[in-house]
């Protein structure tokens, strides 16, 4: 029952996030169409979207306290398919065959994820978290993750490599630490509310610092990727990387698949694969349409000969001025 509550919370929260994003987009579109322009933060519709986004994030945070990481993280695909279908009503977009196919694959994957998810202990005490932090599997995993992150950061800073895979791999590595900290903090708060005080342990505040720090740098690199690349490329790659890294961190840190049968592990991975395919199919070919003619045809404008060469080449002596023959033609006219 506790795990089912976590599943419902995660699914509902991600659906709220998809609704909030569409509401914010709708608010921006309405503001652009208005004769009198005003800041977006003065729009009631935009604030409605922000409120739903906050509720969705709080629900996701709470879900980690009731369900395994390996189950909550893949349910982020609910926001992708929810956004694809909700945009038909909010933004008047047309429903594509790819959306229906991708949604079907994603829903099938979610069913397999929920059915074959691991059943690990969800009430984590501060003492258990401390033991997990000093376990040798997590120490080895942390060292490998730090080495890979430093290599990627070197190419990002020193070599100015801004490839989408480099950026989103750094986001995923930070996300793996973030979900570990989020689950620990959420579980300790839930136990404290039930009467088993966990907030007096130092590990609780260590996890809060880890959660805040990793989240801040995660947002930084994700925003960089969104600035350089199309959302249609960032969304599916980020979802695949995030889900993979979060699942691996849950397996290593919280040992979520320790007692799972081989068939359950296989079906769970198959459900993840179906979700990945569904998200990729939904997100692809959604690029913004550009005009086919990037310039205005000046063929029929009177006086075209006068503007035959508006800007001379930079290597000639009269760079930035009109040619003499252009001046003579102008005087004759």
Tab-separated table of C-alpha atoms in Angstrom:
chain	number	residue	atom	x	y	z
A	1	UNK	CA	0.000	0.000	0.000
A	2	UNK	CA	2.854	2.396	0.802
A	3	UNK	CA	4.505	1.733	-2.554
A	4	UNK	CA	1.186	2.172	-4.379
A	5	UNK	CA	0.780	5.541	-2.676
A	6	UNK	CA	4.201	6.553	-3.936
A	7	UNK	CA	3.295	5.484	-7.487
A	8	UNK	CA	0.055	7.458	-7.435
A	9	UNK	CA	1.824	10.505	-6.003
A	10	UNK	CA	4.560	10.366	-8.652
A	11	UNK	CA	2.113	9.893	-11.528
A	12	UNK	CA	-0.220	12.662	-10.319
A	13	UNK	CA	2.701	15.018	-9.659
A	14	UNK	CA	4.198	14.556	-13.118
A	15	UNK	CA	0.757	15.069	-14.665
A	16	UNK	CA	0.453	18.335	-12.719
A	17	UNK	CA	3.856	19.385	-14.027
A	18	UNK	CA	2.749	18.775	-17.625
A	19	UNK	CA	-0.427	20.807	-17.036
A	20	UNK	CA	1.576	23.633	-15.452
A	21	UNK	CA	4.013	23.837	-18.368
A	22	UNK	CA	1.171	24.059	-20.869
A	23	UNK	CA	-0.595	26.713	-18.786
A	24	UNK	CA	2.582	28.802	-18.648
A	25	UNK	CA	3.045	28.461	-22.409
A	26	UNK	CA	-0.582	29.460	-22.953
A	27	UNK	CA	-0.091	32.509	-20.709
A	28	UNK	CA	2.957	33.622	-22.697
A	29	UNK	CA	1.056	33.196	-25.981
A	30	UNK	CA	-1.839	35.303	-24.688
A	31	UNK	CA	0.493	38.062	-23.513
A	32	UNK	CA	2.160	38.232	-26.929
A	33	UNK	CA	-1.225	38.650	-28.641
A	34	UNK	CA	-2.319	41.521	-26.386
A	35	UNK	CA	-2.109	45.079	-27.640
A	36	UNK	CA	-0.714	46.338	-24.329
A	37	UNK	CA	2.349	44.291	-23.404
A	38	UNK	CA	2.876	43.522	-19.727
A	39	UNK	CA	5.341	41.331	-17.800
A	40	UNK	CA	4.473	37.637	-17.600
A	41	UNK	CA	4.671	37.673	-13.786
A	42	UNK	CA	1.613	39.941	-13.736
A	43	UNK	CA	-0.492	37.292	-15.435
A	44	UNK	CA	-2.823	35.311	-13.175
A	45	UNK	CA	-2.750	32.411	-15.617
A	46	UNK	CA	1.061	32.246	-15.410
A	47	UNK	CA	0.947	32.199	-11.608
A	48	UNK	CA	-1.620	29.413	-11.779
A	49	UNK	CA	0.871	27.382	-13.819
A	50	UNK	CA	3.711	28.136	-11.386
A	51	UNK	CA	1.534	27.031	-8.449
A	52	UNK	CA	0.744	23.716	-10.133
A	53	UNK	CA	4.443	23.268	-10.927
A	54	UNK	CA	5.329	23.769	-7.260
A	55	UNK	CA	2.659	21.271	-6.174
A	56	UNK	CA	3.969	18.760	-8.691
A	57	UNK	CA	7.556	19.069	-7.454
A	58	UNK	CA	6.442	18.724	-3.827
A	59	UNK	CA	4.461	15.613	-4.769
A	60	UNK	CA	7.498	14.133	-6.529
A	61	UNK	CA	9.626	14.841	-3.461
A	62	UNK	CA	7.078	13.121	-1.227
A	63	UNK	CA	6.776	10.121	-3.564
A	64	UNK	CA	10.445	9.237	-3.015
A	65	UNK	CA	9.622	8.647	0.632
A	66	UNK	CA	7.038	5.969	-0.204
A	67	UNK	CA	8.369	4.182	-3.315
A	68	UNK	CA	11.771	3.038	-4.645
A	69	UNK	CA	13.881	5.367	-6.775
A	70	UNK	CA	13.782	2.807	-9.582
A	71	UNK	CA	9.997	3.221	-9.705
A	72	UNK	CA	9.562	6.970	-9.135
A	73	UNK	CA	12.258	8.170	-11.576
A	74	UNK	CA	10.878	6.466	-14.740
A	75	UNK	CA	7.408	7.845	-14.001
A	76	UNK	CA	8.722	11.193	-15.189
A	77	UNK	CA	7.565	10.063	-18.637
A	78	UNK	CA	4.005	10.820	-17.471
A	79	UNK	CA	4.793	14.526	-17.827
A	80	UNK	CA	6.020	13.983	-21.406
A	81	UNK	CA	2.952	12.108	-22.631
A	82	UNK	CA	0.671	14.329	-20.561
A	83	UNK	CA	2.152	17.440	-22.163
A	84	UNK	CA	1.722	15.956	-25.656
A	85	UNK	CA	-2.000	15.353	-25.125
A	86	UNK	CA	-2.797	18.409	-23.007
A	87	UNK	CA	-1.207	20.752	-25.570
A	88	UNK	CA	-4.040	19.779	-27.931
A	89	UNK	CA	-6.494	21.584	-25.621
A	90	UNK	CA	-4.359	24.454	-24.267
A	91	UNK	CA	-2.261	25.323	-27.328
A	92	UNK	CA	-4.649	24.018	-30.043
A	93	UNK	CA	-2.031	21.673	-31.482
A	94	UNK	CA	-2.993	18.757	-33.706
A	95	UNK	CA	-2.758	15.203	-32.445
A	96	UNK	CA	-0.220	13.225	-34.445
A	97	UNK	CA	-0.037	9.513	-35.097
A	98	UNK	CA	3.402	9.578	-33.442
A	99	UNK	CA	1.826	10.965	-30.261
A	100	UNK	CA	-0.687	8.110	-30.104
A	101	UNK	CA	1.964	5.467	-30.823
A	102	UNK	CA	4.436	6.966	-28.354
A	103	UNK	CA	1.761	7.325	-25.687
A	104	UNK	CA	0.716	3.685	-26.118
A	105	UNK	CA	4.318	2.472	-25.766
A	106	UNK	CA	4.906	4.688	-22.749
A	107	UNK	CA	1.734	3.573	-20.957
A	108	UNK	CA	2.650	-0.069	-21.606
A	109	UNK	CA	6.104	0.600	-20.185
A	110	UNK	CA	4.610	2.261	-17.102
A	111	UNK	CA	2.389	-0.785	-16.512
A	112	UNK	CA	5.432	-3.084	-16.618
A	113	UNK	CA	7.404	-0.748	-14.354
A	114	UNK	CA	4.691	-0.685	-11.712
A	115	UNK	CA	4.061	-4.437	-11.933
A	116	UNK	CA	7.689	-5.585	-11.723
A	117	UNK	CA	9.185	-2.800	-9.593
A	118	UNK	CA	11.432	-3.823	-6.660
A	119	UNK	CA	9.960	-4.043	-3.180
A	120	UNK	CA	12.688	-2.534	-1.035
A	121	UNK	CA	12.398	-1.046	2.471
A	122	UNK	CA	10.873	2.437	2.185
A	123	UNK	CA	11.106	3.676	5.783
A	124	UNK	CA	14.758	4.654	6.000
A	125	UNK	CA	16.181	5.761	9.329
A	126	UNK	CA	19.146	8.098	9.690
A	127	UNK	CA	21.262	5.181	10.903
A	128	UNK	CA	20.469	3.177	7.759
A	129	UNK	CA	21.406	6.133	5.561
A	130	UNK	CA	24.723	6.451	7.408
A	131	UNK	CA	25.441	2.764	6.844
A	132	UNK	CA	24.635	3.101	3.137
A	133	UNK	CA	26.980	6.095	2.827
A	134	UNK	CA	30.005	4.115	4.032
A	135	UNK	CA	29.202	0.869	2.207
A	136	UNK	CA	31.892	-0.209	-0.264
A	137	UNK	CA	29.572	-0.455	-3.324
A	138	UNK	CA	28.559	3.188	-2.908
A	139	UNK	CA	32.135	4.317	-2.248
A	140	UNK	CA	33.330	2.641	-5.454
A	141	UNK	CA	30.365	4.083	-7.357
A	142	UNK	CA	31.047	7.575	-5.969
A	143	UNK	CA	34.718	7.470	-6.939
A	144	UNK	CA	33.880	6.366	-10.500
A	145	UNK	CA	31.193	9.022	-10.786
A	146	UNK	CA	33.530	11.774	-9.559
A	147	UNK	CA	36.243	10.714	-12.019
A	148	UNK	CA	33.811	10.674	-14.973
A	149	UNK	CA	32.316	14.017	-13.936
A	150	UNK	CA	35.762	15.633	-13.639
A	151	UNK	CA	36.723	14.368	-17.108
A	152	UNK	CA	33.520	15.776	-18.599
A	153	UNK	CA	33.975	19.041	-16.709
A	154	UNK	CA	37.530	19.320	-18.060
A	155	UNK	CA	36.304	19.030	-21.646
A	156	UNK	CA	33.456	21.441	-20.873
A	157	UNK	CA	35.646	24.134	-19.279
A	158	UNK	CA	39.086	23.763	-20.866
A	159	UNK	CA	38.223	22.444	-24.322
A	160	UNK	CA	34.895	24.324	-24.624
A	161	UNK	CA	33.067	21.129	-25.592
A	162	UNK	CA	29.338	21.910	-25.418
A	163	UNK	CA	28.013	18.722	-27.013
A	164	UNK	CA	24.537	17.730	-25.874
A	165	UNK	CA	25.758	14.328	-24.630
A	166	UNK	CA	28.479	15.939	-22.493
A	167	UNK	CA	26.047	18.415	-20.926
A	168	UNK	CA	23.299	15.896	-20.232
A	169	UNK	CA	25.720	13.292	-18.901
A	170	UNK	CA	26.848	15.816	-16.291
A	171	UNK	CA	23.185	16.500	-15.508
A	172	UNK	CA	22.560	12.765	-15.102
A	173	UNK	CA	25.571	12.251	-12.827
A	174	UNK	CA	24.394	15.080	-10.593
A	175	UNK	CA	20.835	13.742	-10.714
A	176	UNK	CA	21.955	10.350	-9.394
A	177	UNK	CA	23.282	12.037	-6.245
A	178	UNK	CA	20.238	14.277	-6.084
A	179	UNK	CA	17.711	11.413	-6.021
A	180	UNK	CA	19.733	9.613	-3.330
A	181	UNK	CA	19.616	12.732	-1.149
A	182	UNK	CA	15.948	13.447	-1.944
A	183	UNK	CA	14.864	9.941	-0.957
A	184	UNK	CA	16.891	10.073	2.260
A	185	UNK	CA	15.534	13.482	3.288
A	186	UNK	CA	11.950	12.592	2.335
A	187	UNK	CA	12.083	9.293	4.245
A	188	UNK	CA	13.558	10.868	7.375
A	189	UNK	CA	10.941	13.642	7.345
A	190	UNK	CA	8.150	11.065	6.924
A	191	UNK	CA	9.456	9.051	9.898
A	192	UNK	CA	9.764	12.202	11.996
A	193	UNK	CA	6.141	13.119	11.243
A	194	UNK	CA	5.119	9.633	12.419
A	195	UNK	CA	6.858	10.223	15.752
A	196	UNK	CA	10.276	8.648	15.112
A	197	UNK	CA	12.449	11.773	15.211
A	198	UNK	CA	15.267	11.677	12.634
A	199	UNK	CA	15.975	15.395	12.245
A	200	UNK	CA	18.519	15.488	15.064
A	201	UNK	CA	21.055	13.400	13.124
A	202	UNK	CA	23.813	15.207	11.247
A	203	UNK	CA	23.332	12.972	8.187
A	204	UNK	CA	19.933	14.622	7.614
A	205	UNK	CA	21.552	18.031	7.104
A	206	UNK	CA	24.381	16.550	5.050
A	207	UNK	CA	21.768	15.135	2.690
A	208	UNK	CA	19.978	18.499	2.499
A	209	UNK	CA	23.226	20.226	1.463
A	210	UNK	CA	23.913	17.476	-1.099
A	211	UNK	CA	20.376	17.786	-2.461
A	212	UNK	CA	20.527	21.587	-2.802
A	213	UNK	CA	24.029	21.656	-4.325
A	214	UNK	CA	23.449	18.913	-6.867
A	215	UNK	CA	20.100	20.431	-7.840
A	216	UNK	CA	21.637	23.876	-8.435
A	217	UNK	CA	24.403	22.582	-10.724
A	218	UNK	CA	21.973	20.215	-12.415
A	219	UNK	CA	19.759	23.162	-13.364
A	220	UNK	CA	22.808	25.107	-14.597
A	221	UNK	CA	23.918	22.451	-17.089
A	222	UNK	CA	20.350	21.634	-18.138
A	223	UNK	CA	19.674	25.294	-18.905
A	224	UNK	CA	22.897	25.373	-20.942
A	225	UNK	CA	21.670	22.399	-22.975
A	226	UNK	CA	18.244	23.995	-23.496
A	227	UNK	CA	19.939	27.201	-24.671
A	228	UNK	CA	22.148	25.467	-27.240
A	229	UNK	CA	19.851	22.720	-28.522
A	230	UNK	CA	16.219	22.138	-29.436
A	231	UNK	CA	13.882	20.926	-26.698
A	232	UNK	CA	12.919	18.027	-28.975
A	233	UNK	CA	16.477	16.731	-28.591
A	234	UNK	CA	17.054	17.654	-24.944
A	235	UNK	CA	13.836	16.178	-23.490
A	236	UNK	CA	14.183	12.527	-24.629
A	237	UNK	CA	17.962	12.336	-24.076
A	238	UNK	CA	17.676	13.902	-20.627
A	239	UNK	CA	14.843	11.530	-19.688
A	240	UNK	CA	16.845	8.462	-20.761
A	241	UNK	CA	20.030	9.609	-19.013
A	242	UNK	CA	18.233	10.720	-15.840
A	243	UNK	CA	16.178	7.533	-15.509
A	244	UNK	CA	19.216	5.322	-16.123
A	245	UNK	CA	21.437	7.138	-13.619
A	246	UNK	CA	18.683	7.345	-10.988
A	247	UNK	CA	17.893	3.634	-11.304
A	248	UNK	CA	21.575	2.691	-11.024
A	249	UNK	CA	22.015	4.885	-7.952
A	250	UNK	CA	18.945	3.313	-6.313
A	251	UNK	CA	20.270	-0.175	-7.041
A	252	UNK	CA	23.745	0.591	-5.630
A	253	UNK	CA	22.927	2.885	-2.701
A	254	UNK	CA	19.599	1.474	-1.481
A	255	UNK	CA	20.080	-2.066	-2.883
A	256	UNK	CA	16.571	-2.013	-4.346
A	257	UNK	CA	16.931	-5.107	-6.568
A	258	UNK	CA	18.760	-7.187	-3.978
A	259	UNK	CA	16.037	-9.829	-3.586
A	260	UNK	CA	14.323	-9.433	-6.994
A	261	UNK	CA	13.867	-12.409	-9.318
A	262	UNK	CA	15.629	-12.446	-12.681
A	263	UNK	CA	12.311	-12.337	-14.584
A	264	UNK	CA	11.195	-9.266	-12.616
A	265	UNK	CA	14.464	-7.477	-13.403
A	266	UNK	CA	14.135	-8.316	-17.106
A	267	UNK	CA	10.509	-7.148	-17.314
A	268	UNK	CA	11.349	-3.971	-15.411
A	269	UNK	CA	14.164	-3.170	-17.857
A	270	UNK	CA	11.842	-3.971	-20.765
A	271	UNK	CA	9.301	-1.521	-19.332
A	272	UNK	CA	12.032	1.145	-19.132
A	273	UNK	CA	12.938	0.474	-22.769
A	274	UNK	CA	9.321	0.875	-23.891
A	275	UNK	CA	9.070	4.149	-21.960
A	276	UNK	CA	12.273	5.419	-23.574
A	277	UNK	CA	10.997	4.571	-27.052
A	278	UNK	CA	7.636	6.191	-26.367
A	279	UNK	CA	9.204	9.456	-25.168
A	280	UNK	CA	11.577	9.572	-28.155
A	281	UNK	CA	8.717	8.994	-30.614
A	282	UNK	CA	6.602	11.731	-28.989
A	283	UNK	CA	9.429	14.277	-28.862
A	284	UNK	CA	10.857	13.770	-32.352
A	285	UNK	CA	9.858	15.918	-35.363
A	286	UNK	CA	8.396	18.676	-33.166
A	287	UNK	CA	10.759	21.390	-34.297
A	288	UNK	CA	9.497	24.897	-34.823
A	289	UNK	CA	8.718	25.568	-38.455
A	290	UNK	CA	10.892	28.229	-40.090
A	291	UNK	CA	10.162	30.273	-43.171
A	292	UNK	CA	11.438	28.655	-46.323
A	293	UNK	CA	12.490	32.073	-47.785
A	294	UNK	CA	14.907	33.731	-45.317
A	295	UNK	CA	15.028	37.047	-47.214
A	296	UNK	CA	12.748	39.420	-49.103
A	297	UNK	CA	12.942	39.327	-52.896
A	298	UNK	CA	13.946	42.842	-53.983
A	299	UNK	CA	13.543	42.128	-57.694
A	300	UNK	CA	10.593	44.485	-58.257
A	301	UNK	CA	11.509	47.319	-55.923
A	302	UNK	CA	12.087	50.613	-57.790
A	303	UNK	CA	15.685	51.799	-57.644
A	304	UNK	CA	17.095	48.314	-57.178
A	305	UNK	CA	20.283	49.300	-59.054
A	306	UNK	CA	21.037	51.860	-56.385
A	307	UNK	CA	21.119	49.108	-53.749
A	308	UNK	CA	22.966	46.553	-55.791
A	309	UNK	CA	25.867	46.670	-53.361
A	310	UNK	CA	24.794	48.024	-49.997
A	311	UNK	CA	27.821	46.814	-48.023
A	312	UNK	CA	31.163	46.594	-49.914
A	313	UNK	CA	33.730	43.922	-49.134
A	314	UNK	CA	35.865	44.583	-46.067
A	315	UNK	CA	39.186	44.269	-47.924
A	316	UNK	CA	38.649	47.276	-50.231
A	317	UNK	CA	39.624	50.833	-49.330
A	318	UNK	CA	36.091	52.235	-49.419
A	319	UNK	CA	34.709	49.789	-46.840
A	320	UNK	CA	31.589	51.215	-45.221
A	321	UNK	CA	30.959	53.849	-47.980
A	322	UNK	CA	29.157	53.888	-51.297
A	323	UNK	CA	31.103	53.407	-54.523
A	324	UNK	CA	31.808	56.420	-56.759
A	325	UNK	CA	29.733	55.008	-59.575
A	326	UNK	CA	26.807	54.611	-57.188
A	327	UNK	CA	27.197	58.307	-56.270
A	328	UNK	CA	27.193	59.353	-59.924
A	329	UNK	CA	24.055	57.293	-60.589
A	330	UNK	CA	22.432	58.877	-57.557
A	331	UNK	CA	23.250	62.430	-58.827
A	332	UNK	CA	21.846	61.576	-62.255
A	333	UNK	CA	18.613	60.327	-60.717
